[in-house]
PDB file of C-alpha atoms in Angstrom:
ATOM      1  CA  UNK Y  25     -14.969   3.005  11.438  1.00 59.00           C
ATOM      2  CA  UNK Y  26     -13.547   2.972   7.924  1.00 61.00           C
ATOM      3  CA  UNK Y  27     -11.905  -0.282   6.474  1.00 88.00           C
ATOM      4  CA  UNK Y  28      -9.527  -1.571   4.522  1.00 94.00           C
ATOM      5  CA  UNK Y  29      -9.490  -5.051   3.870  1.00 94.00           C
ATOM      6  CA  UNK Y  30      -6.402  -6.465   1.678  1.00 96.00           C
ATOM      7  CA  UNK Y  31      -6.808 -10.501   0.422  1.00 96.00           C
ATOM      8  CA  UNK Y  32      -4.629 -12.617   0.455  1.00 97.00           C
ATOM      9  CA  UNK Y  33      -2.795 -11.842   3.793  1.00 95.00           C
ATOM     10  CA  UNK Y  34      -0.300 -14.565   2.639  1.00 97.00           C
ATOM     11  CA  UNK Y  35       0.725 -15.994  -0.970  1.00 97.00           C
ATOM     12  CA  UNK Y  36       3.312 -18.317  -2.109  1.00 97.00           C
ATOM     13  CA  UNK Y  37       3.937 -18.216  -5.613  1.00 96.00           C
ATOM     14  CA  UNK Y  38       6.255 -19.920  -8.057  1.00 97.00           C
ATOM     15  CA  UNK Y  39       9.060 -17.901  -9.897  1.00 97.00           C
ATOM     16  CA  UNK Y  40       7.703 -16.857 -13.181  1.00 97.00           C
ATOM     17  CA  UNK Y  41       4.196 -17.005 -12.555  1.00 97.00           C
ATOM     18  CA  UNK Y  42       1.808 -13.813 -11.584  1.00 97.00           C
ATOM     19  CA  UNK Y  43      -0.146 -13.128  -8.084  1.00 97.00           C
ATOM     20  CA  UNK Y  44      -2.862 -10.944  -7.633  1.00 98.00           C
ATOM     21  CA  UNK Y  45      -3.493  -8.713  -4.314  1.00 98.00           C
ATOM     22  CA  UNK Y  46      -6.880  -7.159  -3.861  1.00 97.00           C
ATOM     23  CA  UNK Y  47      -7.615  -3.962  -1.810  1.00 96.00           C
ATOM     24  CA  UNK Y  48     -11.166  -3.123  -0.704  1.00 95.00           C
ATOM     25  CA  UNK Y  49     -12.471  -0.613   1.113  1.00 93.00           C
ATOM     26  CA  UNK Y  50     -15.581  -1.895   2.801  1.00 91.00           C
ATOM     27  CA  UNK Y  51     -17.461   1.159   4.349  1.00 86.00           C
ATOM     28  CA  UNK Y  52     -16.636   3.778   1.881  1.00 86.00           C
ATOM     29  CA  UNK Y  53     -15.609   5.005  -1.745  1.00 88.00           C
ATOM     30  CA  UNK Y  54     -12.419   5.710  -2.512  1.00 86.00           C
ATOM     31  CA  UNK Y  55     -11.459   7.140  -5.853  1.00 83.00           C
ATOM     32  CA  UNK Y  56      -7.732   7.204  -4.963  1.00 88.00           C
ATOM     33  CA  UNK Y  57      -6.239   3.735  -3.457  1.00 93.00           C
ATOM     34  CA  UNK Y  58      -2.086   3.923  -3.058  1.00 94.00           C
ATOM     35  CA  UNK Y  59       0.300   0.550  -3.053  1.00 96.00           C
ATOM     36  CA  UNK Y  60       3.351  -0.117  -0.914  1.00 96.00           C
ATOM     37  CA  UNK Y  61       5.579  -2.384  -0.301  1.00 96.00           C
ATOM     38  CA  UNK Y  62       8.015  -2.788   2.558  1.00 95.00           C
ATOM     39  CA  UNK Y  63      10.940  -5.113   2.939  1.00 90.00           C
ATOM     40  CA  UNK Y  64      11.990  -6.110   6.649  1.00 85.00           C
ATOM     41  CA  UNK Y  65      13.159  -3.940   8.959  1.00 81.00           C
ATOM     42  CA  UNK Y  66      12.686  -1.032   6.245  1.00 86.00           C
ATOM     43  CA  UNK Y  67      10.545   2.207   5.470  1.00 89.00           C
ATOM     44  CA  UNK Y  68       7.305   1.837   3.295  1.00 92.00           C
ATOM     45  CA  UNK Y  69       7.582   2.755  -0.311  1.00 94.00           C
ATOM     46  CA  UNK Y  70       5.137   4.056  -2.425  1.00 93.00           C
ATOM     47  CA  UNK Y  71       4.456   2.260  -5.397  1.00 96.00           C
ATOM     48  CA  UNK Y  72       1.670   3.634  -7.308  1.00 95.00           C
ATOM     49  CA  UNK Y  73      -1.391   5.909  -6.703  1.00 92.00           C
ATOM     50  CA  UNK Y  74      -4.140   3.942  -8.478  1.00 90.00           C
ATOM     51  CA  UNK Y  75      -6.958   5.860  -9.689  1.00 86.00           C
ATOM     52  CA  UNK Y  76     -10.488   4.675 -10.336  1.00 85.00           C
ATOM     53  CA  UNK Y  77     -11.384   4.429 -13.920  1.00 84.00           C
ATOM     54  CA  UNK Y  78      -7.965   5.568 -14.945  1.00 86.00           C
ATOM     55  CA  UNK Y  79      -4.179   4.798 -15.791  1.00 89.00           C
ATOM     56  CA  UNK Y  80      -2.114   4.379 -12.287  1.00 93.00           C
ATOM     57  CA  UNK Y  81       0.377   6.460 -11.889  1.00 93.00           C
ATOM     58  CA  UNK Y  82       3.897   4.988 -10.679  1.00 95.00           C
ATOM     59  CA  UNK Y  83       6.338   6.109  -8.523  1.00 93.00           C
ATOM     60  CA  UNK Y  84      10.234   6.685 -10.289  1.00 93.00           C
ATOM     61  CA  UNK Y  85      11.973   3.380 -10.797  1.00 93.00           C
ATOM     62  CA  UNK Y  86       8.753   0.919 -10.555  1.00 96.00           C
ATOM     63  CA  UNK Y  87       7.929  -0.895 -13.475  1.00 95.00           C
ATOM     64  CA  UNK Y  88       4.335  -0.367 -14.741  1.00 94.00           C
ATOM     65  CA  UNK Y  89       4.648  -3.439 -16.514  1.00 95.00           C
ATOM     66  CA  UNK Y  90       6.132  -5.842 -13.752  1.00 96.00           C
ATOM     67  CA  UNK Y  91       3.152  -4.313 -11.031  1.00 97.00           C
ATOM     68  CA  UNK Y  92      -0.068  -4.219 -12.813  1.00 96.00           C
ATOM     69  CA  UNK Y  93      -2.543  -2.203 -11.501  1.00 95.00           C
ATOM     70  CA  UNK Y  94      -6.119  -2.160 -11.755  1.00 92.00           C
ATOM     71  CA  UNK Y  95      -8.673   0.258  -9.679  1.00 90.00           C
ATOM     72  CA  UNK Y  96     -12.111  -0.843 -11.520  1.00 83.00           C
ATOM     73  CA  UNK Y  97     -14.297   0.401  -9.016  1.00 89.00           C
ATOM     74  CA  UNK Y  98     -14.527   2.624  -5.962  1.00 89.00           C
ATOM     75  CA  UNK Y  99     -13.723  -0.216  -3.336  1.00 92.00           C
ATOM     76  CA  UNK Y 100     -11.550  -2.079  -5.091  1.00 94.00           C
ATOM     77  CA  UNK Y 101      -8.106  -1.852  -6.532  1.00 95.00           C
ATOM     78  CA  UNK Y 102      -5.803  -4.896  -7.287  1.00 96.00           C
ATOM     79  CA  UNK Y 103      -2.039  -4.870  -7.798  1.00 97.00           C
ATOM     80  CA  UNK Y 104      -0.955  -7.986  -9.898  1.00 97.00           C
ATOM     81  CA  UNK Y 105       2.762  -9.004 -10.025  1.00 97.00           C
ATOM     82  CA  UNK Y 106       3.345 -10.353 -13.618  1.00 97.00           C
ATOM     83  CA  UNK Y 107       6.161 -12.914 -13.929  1.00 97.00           C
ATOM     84  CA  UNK Y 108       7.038 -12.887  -9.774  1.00 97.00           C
ATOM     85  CA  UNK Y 109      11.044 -13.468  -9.037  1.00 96.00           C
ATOM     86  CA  UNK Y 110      12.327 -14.202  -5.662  1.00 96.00           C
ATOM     87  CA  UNK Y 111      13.199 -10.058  -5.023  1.00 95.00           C
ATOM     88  CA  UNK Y 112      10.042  -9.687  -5.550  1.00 96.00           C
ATOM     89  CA  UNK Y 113       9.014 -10.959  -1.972  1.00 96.00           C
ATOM     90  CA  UNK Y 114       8.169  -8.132  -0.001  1.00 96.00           C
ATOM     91  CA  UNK Y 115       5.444  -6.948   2.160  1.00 97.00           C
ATOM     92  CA  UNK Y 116       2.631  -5.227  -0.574  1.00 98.00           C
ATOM     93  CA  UNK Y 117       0.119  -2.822   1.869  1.00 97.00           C
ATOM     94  CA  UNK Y 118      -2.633  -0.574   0.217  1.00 96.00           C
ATOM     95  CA  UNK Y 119      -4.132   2.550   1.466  1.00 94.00           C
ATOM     96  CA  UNK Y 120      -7.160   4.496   1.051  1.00 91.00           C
ATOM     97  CA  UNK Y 121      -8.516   7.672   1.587  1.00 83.00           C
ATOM     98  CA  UNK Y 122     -11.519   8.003   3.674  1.00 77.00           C
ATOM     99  CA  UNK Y 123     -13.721  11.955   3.518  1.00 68.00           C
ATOM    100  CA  UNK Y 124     -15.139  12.278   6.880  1.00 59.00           C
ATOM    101  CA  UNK Y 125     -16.117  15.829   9.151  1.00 44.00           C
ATOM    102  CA  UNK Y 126     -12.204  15.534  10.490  1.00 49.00           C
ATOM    103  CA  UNK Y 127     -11.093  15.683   6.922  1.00 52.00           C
ATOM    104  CA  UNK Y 128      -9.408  13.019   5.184  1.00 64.00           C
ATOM    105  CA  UNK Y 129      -8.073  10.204   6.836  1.00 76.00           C
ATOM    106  CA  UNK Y 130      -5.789   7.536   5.475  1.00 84.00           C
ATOM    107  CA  UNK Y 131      -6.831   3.875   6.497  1.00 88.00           C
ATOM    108  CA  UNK Y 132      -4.192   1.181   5.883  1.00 93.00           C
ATOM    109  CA  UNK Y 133      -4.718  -2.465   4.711  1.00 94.00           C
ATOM    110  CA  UNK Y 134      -3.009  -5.448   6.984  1.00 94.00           C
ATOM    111  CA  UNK Y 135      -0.667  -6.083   4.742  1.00 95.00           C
ATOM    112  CA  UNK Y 136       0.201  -8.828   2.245  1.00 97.00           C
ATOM    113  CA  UNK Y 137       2.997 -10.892   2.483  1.00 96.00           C
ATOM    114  CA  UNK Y 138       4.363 -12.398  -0.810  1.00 97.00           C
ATOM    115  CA  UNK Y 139       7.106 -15.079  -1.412  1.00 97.00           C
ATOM    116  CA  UNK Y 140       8.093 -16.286  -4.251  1.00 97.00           C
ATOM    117  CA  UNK Y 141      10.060 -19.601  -4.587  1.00 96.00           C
TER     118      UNK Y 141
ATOM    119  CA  UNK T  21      14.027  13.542  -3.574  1.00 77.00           C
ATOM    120  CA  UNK T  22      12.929  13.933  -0.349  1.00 77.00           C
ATOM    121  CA  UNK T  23      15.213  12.337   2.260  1.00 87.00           C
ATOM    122  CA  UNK T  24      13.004  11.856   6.213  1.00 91.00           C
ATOM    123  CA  UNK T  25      15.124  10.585   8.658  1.00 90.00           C
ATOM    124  CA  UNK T  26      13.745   8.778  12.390  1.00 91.00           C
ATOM    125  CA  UNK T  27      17.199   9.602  13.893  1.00 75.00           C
ATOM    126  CA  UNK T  28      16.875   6.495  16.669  1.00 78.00           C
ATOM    127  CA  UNK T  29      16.015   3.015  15.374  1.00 84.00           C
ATOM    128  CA  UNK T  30      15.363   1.827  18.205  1.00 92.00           C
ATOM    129  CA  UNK T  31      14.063   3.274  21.919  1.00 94.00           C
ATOM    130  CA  UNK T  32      13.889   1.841  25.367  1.00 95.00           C
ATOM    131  CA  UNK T  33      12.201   3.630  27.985  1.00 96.00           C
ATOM    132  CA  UNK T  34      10.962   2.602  31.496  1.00 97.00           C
ATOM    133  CA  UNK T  35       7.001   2.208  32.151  1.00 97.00           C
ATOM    134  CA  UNK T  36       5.421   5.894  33.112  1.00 97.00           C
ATOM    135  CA  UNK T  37       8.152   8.046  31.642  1.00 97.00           C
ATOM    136  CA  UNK T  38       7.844   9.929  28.053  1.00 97.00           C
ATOM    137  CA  UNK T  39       8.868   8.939  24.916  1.00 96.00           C
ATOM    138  CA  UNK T  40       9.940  11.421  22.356  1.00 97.00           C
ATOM    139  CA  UNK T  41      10.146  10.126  19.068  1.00 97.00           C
ATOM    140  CA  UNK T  42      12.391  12.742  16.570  1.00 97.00           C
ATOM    141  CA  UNK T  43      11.417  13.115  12.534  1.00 96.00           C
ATOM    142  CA  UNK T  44      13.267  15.050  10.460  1.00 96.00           C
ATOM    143  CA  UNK T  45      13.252  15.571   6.575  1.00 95.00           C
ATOM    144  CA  UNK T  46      14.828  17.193   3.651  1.00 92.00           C
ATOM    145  CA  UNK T  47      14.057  18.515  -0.152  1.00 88.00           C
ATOM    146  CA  UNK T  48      11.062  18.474   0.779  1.00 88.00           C
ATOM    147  CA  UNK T  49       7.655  21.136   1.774  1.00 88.00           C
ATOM    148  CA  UNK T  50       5.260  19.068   3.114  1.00 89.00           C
ATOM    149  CA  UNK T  51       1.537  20.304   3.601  1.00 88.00           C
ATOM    150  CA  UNK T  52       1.147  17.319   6.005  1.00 90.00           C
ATOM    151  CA  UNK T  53       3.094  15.220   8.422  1.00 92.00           C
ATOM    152  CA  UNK T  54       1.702  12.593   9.770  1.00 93.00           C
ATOM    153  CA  UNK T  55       2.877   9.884  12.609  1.00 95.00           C
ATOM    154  CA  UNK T  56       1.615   5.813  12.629  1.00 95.00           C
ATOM    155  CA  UNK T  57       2.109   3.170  14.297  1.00 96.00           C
ATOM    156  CA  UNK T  58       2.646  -0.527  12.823  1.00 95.00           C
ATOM    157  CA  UNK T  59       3.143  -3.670  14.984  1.00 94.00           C
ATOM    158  CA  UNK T  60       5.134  -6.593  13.386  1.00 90.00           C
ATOM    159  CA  UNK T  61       3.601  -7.990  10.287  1.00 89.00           C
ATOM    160  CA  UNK T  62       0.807  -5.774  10.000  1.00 91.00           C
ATOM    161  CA  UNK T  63      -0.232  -2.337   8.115  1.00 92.00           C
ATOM    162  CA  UNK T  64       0.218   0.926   9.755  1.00 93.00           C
ATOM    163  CA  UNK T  65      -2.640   2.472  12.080  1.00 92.00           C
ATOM    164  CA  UNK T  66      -2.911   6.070  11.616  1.00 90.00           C
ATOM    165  CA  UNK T  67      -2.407   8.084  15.121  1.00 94.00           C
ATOM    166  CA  UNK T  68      -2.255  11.879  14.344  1.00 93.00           C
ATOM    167  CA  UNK T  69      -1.897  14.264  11.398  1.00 91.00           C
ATOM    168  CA  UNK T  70      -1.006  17.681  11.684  1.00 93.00           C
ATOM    169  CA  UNK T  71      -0.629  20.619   9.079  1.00 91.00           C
ATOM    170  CA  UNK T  72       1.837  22.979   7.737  1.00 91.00           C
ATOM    171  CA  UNK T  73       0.726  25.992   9.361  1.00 92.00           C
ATOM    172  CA  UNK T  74       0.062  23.730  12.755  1.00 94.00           C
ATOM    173  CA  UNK T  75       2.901  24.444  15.480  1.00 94.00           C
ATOM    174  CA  UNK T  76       1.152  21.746  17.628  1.00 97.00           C
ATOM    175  CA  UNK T  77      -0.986  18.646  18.200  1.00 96.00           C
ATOM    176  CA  UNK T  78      -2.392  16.139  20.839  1.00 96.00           C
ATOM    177  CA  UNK T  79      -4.527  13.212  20.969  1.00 95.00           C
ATOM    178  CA  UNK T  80      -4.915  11.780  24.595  1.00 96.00           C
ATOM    179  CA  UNK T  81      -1.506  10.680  25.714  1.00 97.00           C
ATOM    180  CA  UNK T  82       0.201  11.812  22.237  1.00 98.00           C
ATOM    181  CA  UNK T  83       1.637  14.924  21.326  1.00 98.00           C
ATOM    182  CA  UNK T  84       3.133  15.773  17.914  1.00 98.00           C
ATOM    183  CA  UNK T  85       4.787  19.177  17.036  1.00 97.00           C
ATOM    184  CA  UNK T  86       5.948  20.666  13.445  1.00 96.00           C
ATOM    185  CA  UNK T  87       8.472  23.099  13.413  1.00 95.00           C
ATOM    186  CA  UNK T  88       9.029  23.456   9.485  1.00 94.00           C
ATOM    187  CA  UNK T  89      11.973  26.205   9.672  1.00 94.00           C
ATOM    188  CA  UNK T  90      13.928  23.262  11.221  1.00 95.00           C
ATOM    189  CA  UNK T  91      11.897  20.741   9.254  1.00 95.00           C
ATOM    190  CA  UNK T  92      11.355  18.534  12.301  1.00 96.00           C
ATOM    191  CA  UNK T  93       8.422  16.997  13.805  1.00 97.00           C
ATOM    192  CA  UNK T  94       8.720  15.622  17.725  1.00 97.00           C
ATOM    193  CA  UNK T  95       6.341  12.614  18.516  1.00 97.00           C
ATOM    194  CA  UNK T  96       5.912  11.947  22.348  1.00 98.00           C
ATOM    195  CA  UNK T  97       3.504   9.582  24.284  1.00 98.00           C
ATOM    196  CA  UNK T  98       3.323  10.585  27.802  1.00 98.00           C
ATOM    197  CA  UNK T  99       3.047   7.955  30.722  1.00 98.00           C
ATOM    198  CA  UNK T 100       3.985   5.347  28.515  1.00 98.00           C
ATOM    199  CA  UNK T 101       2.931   1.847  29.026  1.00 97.00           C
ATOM    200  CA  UNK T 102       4.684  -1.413  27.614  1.00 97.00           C
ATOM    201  CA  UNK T 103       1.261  -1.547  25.401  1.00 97.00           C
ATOM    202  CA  UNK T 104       2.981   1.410  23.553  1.00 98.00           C
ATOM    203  CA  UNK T 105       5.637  -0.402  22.518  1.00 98.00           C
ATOM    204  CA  UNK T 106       5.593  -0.811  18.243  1.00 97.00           C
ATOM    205  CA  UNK T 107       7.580   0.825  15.669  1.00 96.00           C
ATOM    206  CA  UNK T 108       6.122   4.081  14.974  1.00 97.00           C
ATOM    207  CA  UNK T 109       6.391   5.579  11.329  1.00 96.00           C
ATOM    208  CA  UNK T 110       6.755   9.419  10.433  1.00 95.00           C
ATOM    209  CA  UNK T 111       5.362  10.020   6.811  1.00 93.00           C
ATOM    210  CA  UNK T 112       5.252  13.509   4.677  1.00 92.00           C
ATOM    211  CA  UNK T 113       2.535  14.364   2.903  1.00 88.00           C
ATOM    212  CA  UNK T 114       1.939  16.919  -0.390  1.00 83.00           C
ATOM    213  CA  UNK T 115      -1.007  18.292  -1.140  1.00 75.00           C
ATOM    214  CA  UNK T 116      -2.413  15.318  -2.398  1.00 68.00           C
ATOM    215  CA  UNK T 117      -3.272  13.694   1.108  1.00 66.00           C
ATOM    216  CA  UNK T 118      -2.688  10.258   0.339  1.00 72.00           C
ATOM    217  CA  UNK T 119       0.727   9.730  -1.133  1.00 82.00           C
ATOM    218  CA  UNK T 120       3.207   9.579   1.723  1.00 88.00           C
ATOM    219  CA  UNK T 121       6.498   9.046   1.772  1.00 90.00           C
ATOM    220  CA  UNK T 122       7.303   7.213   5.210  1.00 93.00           C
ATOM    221  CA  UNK T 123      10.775   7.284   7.348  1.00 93.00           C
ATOM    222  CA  UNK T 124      12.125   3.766   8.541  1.00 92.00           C
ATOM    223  CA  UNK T 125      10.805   4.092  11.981  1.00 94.00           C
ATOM    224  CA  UNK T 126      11.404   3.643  15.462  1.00 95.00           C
ATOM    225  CA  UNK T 127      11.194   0.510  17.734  1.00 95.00           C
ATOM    226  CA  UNK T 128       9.855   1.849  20.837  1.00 96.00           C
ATOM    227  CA  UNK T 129      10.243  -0.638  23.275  1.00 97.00           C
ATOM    228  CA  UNK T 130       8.381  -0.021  27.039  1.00 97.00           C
ATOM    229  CA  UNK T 131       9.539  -2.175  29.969  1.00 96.00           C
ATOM    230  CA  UNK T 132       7.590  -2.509  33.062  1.00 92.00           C
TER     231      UNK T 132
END
């Protein structure tokens, strides 16, 4: 079945500097990847709908500029935290859209855990 | 915005019996609602979607219904087993099937 494949699972970063997470899908296209994040014991929030070969567009009250994203072709997308701070540690987990006969289908990533120290 | 709300944070139920999981939302139409499932430290699996103009849904031992005049959806896994037990996410759904907006979730615990 469809995949989504998120890398790294696990990055420790220090305060100030930036950390890339990459999504792939790995048996299909998807023109339309989403970012989350999720902070313990708390609901998933959409970040961004990233769009391949275009602008992403953010959710209200996330800063384009702080979570850079980049969807340069249709099985990969990458969300890049510029200048990481300790709230940034979170839980980041992409999603992508999979066509198939039962209609579409969301497939989930693991999950990447940041910290920042 | 739109408000969902998983009304129990947490559930315990005995081996064999049925859980029913409650979802309810606000300021808000969806054209989908859709219930996962994520275990501790990992992404959510997808278990069932159902539509707006769906009353009703099932999948094996899951059932979901949609009532959108009360702008609830019920989740319940019959003969539950303690392999059921996870936090189980109810998300909303626009037209653009893809961007959800997910509740906090319920900790179903099963004991044998």
């Amino acid at each position: 079945g469809a995949v989504v494949s998120q890398h790294p699972s696990r990055v420790i970063c220090k305060s100030g500097t930036s950390v890339k997470i990459e999504c792939r899908s790995l048996d299909f296209q998807a023109t339309t990847m989403f970012w989350y994040r999720q902070f313990p014991k708390k609901s998933l929030m959409l970040m961004a709908t990233s769009n391949e070969g275009s602008k992403a567009t953010y959710e209200q009250g996330v800063e384009k500029d702080k979570f850079l994203i980049n969807h340069a072709s249709l099985t990969l997308s990458t969300l890049t935290v510029t200048s990481a701070h300790p709230e940034d540690s979170s839980f980041y987990i992409c999603s992508a859209r999979s066509p198939g006969a039962a209609g579409n289908t969301i497939y989930f990533g693991e999950g990447s855990w940041l910290t920042v120290v | 915005s739109q408000k969902i709300e998983q009304n129990s944070e947490a559930l315990n139920i005995q081996e064999g019996k049925t859980a029913t999981l409650t979802c309810n939302y606000t300021n808000y139409s969806p054209a989908y609602l859709q219930w996962y499932r994520q275990d501790p430290g990992r992404g959510p699996v997808f278990l069932l979607l159902i539509r707006e103009n769906e009353k009703e849904k099932r999948k094996e031992r899951l059932k979901v219904t949609f009532d959108t005049t009360l702008k609830q959806s019920l989740f319940h896994i019959t003969a539950s087993q303690p392999a059921d037990s996870a936090t189980y996410l109810c998300a909303l759904a626009g037209s653009t099937l893809g961007r959800l907006y997910f509740g906090r979730g319920t900790q179903l615990t099963v004991w044998p």
